[in-house]
mmCIF file of C-alpha atoms in Angstrom:
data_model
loop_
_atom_site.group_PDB
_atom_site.id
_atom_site.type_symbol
_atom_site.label_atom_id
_atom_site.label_comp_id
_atom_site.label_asym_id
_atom_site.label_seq_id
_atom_site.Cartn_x
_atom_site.Cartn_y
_atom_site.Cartn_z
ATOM 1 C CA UNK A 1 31.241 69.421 35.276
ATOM 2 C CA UNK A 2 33.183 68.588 32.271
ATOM 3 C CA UNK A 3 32.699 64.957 33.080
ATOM 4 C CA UNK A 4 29.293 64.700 33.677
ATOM 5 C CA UNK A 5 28.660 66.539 30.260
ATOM 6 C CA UNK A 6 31.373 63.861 28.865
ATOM 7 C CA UNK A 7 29.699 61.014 30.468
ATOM 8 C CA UNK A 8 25.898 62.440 28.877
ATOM 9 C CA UNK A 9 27.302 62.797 25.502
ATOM 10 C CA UNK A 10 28.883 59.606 25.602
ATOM 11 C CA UNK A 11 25.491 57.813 26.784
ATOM 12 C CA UNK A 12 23.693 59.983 24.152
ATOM 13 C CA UNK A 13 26.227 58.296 21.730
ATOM 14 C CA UNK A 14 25.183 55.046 22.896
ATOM 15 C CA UNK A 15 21.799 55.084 23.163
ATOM 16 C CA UNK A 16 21.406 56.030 19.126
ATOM 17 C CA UNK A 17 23.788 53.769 18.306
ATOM 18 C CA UNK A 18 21.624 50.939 16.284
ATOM 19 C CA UNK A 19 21.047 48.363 18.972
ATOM 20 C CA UNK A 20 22.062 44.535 17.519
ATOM 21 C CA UNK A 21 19.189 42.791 15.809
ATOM 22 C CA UNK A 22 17.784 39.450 17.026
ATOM 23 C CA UNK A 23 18.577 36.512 14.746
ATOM 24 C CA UNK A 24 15.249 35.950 12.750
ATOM 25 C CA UNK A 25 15.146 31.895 11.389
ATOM 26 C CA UNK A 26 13.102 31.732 8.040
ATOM 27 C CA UNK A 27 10.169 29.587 7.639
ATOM 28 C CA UNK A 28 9.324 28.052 4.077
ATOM 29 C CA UNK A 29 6.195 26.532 4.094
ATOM 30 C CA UNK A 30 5.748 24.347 1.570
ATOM 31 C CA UNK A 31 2.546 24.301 -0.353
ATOM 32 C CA UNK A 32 0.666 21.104 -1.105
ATOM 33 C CA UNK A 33 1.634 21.355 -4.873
ATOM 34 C CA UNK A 34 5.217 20.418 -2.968
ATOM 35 C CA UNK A 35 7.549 17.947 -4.808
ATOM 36 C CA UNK A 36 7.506 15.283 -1.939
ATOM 37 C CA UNK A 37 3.393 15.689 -3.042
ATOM 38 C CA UNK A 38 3.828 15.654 -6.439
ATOM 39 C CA UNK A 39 6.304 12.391 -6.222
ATOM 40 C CA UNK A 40 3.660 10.584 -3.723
ATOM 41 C CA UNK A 41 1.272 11.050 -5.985
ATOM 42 C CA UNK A 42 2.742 9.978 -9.065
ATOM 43 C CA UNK A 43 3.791 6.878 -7.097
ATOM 44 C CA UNK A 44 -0.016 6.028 -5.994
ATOM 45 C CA UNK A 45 -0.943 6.545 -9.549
ATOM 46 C CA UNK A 46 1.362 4.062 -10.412
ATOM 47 C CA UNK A 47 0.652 1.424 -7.802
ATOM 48 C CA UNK A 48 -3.223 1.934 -8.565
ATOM 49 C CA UNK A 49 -2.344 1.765 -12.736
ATOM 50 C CA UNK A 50 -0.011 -1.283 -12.362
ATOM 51 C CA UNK A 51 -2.238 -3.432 -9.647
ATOM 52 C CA UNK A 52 -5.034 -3.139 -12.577
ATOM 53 C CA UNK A 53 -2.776 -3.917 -15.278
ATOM 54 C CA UNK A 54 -1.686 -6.979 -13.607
ATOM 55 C CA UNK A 55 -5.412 -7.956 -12.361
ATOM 56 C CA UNK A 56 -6.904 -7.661 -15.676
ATOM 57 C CA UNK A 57 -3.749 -9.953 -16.922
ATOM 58 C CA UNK A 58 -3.940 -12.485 -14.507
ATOM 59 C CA UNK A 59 -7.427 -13.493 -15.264
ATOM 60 C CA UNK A 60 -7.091 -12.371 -19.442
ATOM 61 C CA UNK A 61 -3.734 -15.250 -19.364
ATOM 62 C CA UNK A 62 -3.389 -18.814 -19.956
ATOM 63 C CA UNK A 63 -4.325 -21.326 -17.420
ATOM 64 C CA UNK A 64 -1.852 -22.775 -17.515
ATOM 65 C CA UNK A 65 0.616 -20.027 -16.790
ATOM 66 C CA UNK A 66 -1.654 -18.535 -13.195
ATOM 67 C CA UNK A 67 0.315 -20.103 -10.825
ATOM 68 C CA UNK A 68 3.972 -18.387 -12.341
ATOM 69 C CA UNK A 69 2.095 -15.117 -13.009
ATOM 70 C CA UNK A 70 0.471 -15.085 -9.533
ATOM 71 C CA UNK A 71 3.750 -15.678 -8.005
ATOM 72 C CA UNK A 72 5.426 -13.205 -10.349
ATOM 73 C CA UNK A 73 3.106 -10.441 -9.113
ATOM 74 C CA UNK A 74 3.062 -11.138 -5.433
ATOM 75 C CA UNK A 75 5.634 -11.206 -2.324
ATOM 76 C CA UNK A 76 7.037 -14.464 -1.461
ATOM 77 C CA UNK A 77 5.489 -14.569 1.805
ATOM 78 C CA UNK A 78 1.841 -13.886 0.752
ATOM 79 C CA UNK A 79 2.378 -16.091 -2.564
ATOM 80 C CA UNK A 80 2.974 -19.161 0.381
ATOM 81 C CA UNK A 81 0.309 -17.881 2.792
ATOM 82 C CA UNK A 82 -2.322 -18.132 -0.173
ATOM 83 C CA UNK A 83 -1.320 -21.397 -1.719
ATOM 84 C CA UNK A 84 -1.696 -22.509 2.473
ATOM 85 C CA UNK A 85 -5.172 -20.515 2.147
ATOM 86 C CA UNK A 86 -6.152 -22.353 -0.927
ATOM 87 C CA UNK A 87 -5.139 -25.649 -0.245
ATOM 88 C CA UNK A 88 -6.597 -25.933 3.668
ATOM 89 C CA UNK A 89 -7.977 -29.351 4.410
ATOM 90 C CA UNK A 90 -7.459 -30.484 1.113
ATOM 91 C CA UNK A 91 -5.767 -34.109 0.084
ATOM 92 C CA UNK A 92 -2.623 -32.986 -1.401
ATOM 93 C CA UNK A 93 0.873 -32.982 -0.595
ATOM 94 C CA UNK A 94 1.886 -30.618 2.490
ATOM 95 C CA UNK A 95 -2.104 -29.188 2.987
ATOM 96 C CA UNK A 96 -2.578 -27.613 6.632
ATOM 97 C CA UNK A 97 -5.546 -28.252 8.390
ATOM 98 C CA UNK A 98 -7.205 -25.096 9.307
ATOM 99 C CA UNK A 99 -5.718 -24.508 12.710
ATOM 100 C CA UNK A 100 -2.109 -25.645 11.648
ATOM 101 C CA UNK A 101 -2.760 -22.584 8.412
ATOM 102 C CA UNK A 102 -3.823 -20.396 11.299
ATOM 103 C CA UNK A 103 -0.736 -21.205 13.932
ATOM 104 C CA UNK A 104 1.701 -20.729 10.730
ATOM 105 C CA UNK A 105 0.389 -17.319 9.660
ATOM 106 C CA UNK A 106 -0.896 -15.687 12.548
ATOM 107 C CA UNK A 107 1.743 -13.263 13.534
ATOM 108 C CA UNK A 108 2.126 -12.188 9.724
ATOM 109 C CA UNK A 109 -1.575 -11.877 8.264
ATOM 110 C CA UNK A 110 -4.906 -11.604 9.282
ATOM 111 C CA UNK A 111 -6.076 -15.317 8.397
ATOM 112 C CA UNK A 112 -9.519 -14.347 9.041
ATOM 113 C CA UNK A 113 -9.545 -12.627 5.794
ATOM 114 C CA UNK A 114 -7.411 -15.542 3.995
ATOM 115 C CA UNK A 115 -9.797 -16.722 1.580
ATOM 116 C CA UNK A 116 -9.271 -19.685 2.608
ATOM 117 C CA UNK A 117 -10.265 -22.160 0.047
ATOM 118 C CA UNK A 118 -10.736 -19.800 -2.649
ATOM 119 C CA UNK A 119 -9.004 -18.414 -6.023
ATOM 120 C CA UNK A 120 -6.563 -15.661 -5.920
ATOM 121 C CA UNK A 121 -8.442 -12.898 -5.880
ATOM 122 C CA UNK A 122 -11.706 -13.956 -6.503
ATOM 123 C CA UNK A 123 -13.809 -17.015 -4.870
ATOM 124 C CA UNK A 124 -14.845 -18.174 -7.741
ATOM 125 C CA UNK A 125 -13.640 -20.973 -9.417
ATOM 126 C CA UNK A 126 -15.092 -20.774 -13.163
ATOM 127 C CA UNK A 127 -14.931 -16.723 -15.009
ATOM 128 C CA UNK A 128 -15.255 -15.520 -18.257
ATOM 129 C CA UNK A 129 -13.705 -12.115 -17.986
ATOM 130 C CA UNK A 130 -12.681 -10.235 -14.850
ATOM 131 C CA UNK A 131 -12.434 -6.359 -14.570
ATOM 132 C CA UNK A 132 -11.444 -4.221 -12.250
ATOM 133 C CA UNK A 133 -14.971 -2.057 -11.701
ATOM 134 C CA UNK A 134 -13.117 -0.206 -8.916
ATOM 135 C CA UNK A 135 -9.772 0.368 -7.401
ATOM 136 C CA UNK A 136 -9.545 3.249 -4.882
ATOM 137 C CA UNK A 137 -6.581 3.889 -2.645
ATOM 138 C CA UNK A 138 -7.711 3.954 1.206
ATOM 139 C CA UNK A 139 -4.386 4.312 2.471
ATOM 140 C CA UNK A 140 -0.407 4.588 1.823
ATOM 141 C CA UNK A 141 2.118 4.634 4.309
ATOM 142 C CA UNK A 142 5.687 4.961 2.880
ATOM 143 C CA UNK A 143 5.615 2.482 -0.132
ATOM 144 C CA UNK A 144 2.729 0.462 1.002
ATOM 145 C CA UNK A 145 -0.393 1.351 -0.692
ATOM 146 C CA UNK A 146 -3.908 -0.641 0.538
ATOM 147 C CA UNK A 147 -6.519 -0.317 -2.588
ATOM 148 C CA UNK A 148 -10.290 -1.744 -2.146
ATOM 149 C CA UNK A 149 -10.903 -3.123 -5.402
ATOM 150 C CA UNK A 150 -13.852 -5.029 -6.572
ATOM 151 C CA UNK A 151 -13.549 -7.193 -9.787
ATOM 152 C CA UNK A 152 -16.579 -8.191 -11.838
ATOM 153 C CA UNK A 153 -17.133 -10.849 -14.146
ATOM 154 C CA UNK A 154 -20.796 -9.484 -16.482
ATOM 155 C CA UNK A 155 -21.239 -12.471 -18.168
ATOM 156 C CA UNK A 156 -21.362 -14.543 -14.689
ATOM 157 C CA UNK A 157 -23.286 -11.635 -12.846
ATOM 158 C CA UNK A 158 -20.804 -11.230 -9.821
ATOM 159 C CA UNK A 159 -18.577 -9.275 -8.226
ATOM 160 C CA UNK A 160 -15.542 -9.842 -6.147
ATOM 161 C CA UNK A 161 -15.435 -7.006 -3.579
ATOM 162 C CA UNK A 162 -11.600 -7.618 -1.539
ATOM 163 C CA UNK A 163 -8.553 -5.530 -0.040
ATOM 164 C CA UNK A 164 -5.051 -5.468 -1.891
ATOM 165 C CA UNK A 165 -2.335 -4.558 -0.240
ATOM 166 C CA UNK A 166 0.727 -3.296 -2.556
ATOM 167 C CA UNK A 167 4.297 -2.671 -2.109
ATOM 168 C CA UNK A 168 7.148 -1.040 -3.230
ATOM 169 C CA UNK A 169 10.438 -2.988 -3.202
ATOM 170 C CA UNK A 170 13.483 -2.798 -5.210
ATOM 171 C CA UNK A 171 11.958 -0.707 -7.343
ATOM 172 C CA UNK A 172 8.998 -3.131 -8.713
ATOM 173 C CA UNK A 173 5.194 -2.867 -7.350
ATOM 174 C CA UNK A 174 4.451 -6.433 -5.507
ATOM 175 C CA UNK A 175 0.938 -7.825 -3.838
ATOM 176 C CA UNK A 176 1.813 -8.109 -0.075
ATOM 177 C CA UNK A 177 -1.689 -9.048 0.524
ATOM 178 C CA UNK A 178 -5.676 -9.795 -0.065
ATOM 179 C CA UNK A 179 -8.464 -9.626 2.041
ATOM 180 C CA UNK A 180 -10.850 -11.638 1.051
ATOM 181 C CA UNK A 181 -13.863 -13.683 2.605
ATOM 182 C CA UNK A 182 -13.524 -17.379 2.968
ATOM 183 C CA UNK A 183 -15.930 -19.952 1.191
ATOM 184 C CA UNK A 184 -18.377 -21.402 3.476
ATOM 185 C CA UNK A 185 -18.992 -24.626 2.873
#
């Protein structure tokens, strides 16, 4: 009898002992005032500040000087893809004809949207003064940004509607790319 009281009072022991508590993980949940947040938006507000900038400088500089701005503001590989673009069938040194420009770029850029035989950045070939009228971000995926931007010129009564595609490397904002329309002849 002794043991069965011995062996209750030892289960009654054990029962009210505190049983071991499951290992709980803690969730954070980060709200969308987040650092990563803040620092991808600072970083689109300077992509979408500097493209501008450098728009508005392009067409404000000397003439003489576009071709060593353009290629100062753009990647090496679209800075050759657009001088291709702008010198298609045309009778100078190294010119493509339009299927040799398409067979060259094909597997980098959309050559549809080349602007093939127009400016940089605009089709035009005469302007008085070029502003950005708009310059919205429609997408960013790591540091590539893609901004539709159309530039206006008043005094000539048109506007430039094209895509700019902008990148982040080495710590300096670059043009990777413009879609633009090509001039029909």
């Amino acid at each position: 009898m002794t043991k069965k009281i011995f062996i209750i009072g030892a289960l009654a022991i054990l029962s009210c002992k505190e049983r071991p508590k499951k290992e709980t993980a803690e969730i954070s949940v980060q709200q969308s005032g987040s650092a990563v947040y803040d620092d991808e938006k600072k970083e689109t507000d300077e992509a979408h500040n500097w493209l501008e900038i450098h728009i508005e400088n392009y067409f404000a500089g000397d003439l003489g000087n576009l071709d060593k701005m353009m290629k100062d503001m753009t990647t090496k590989d679209y800075y050759d893809y657009k001088s291709d673009a702008m010198n298609v069938d045309m009778e100078v040194d190294g010119s493509l004809t339009q299927k040799e420009f398409e067979q060259k770029w094909k597997t980098k850029f959309d050559t549809s949207k080349a602007g093939v035989g127009a400016g940089f950045l605009i089709t035009g070939q005469d302007w008085d003064s070029i502003k950005v009228v708009k310059c919205q971000l429609v997408s960013q995926k790591g540091k590539e940004f893609l901004f539709d931007v159309i530039l206006s010129d008043a005094s000539h009564q048109l506007n430039y509607p094209i895509k700019v595609k902008v990148i982040k490397e080495n710590n300096e904002f670059l043009i990777a790319d413009v879609l633009q329309e090509d001039i029909q002849p």
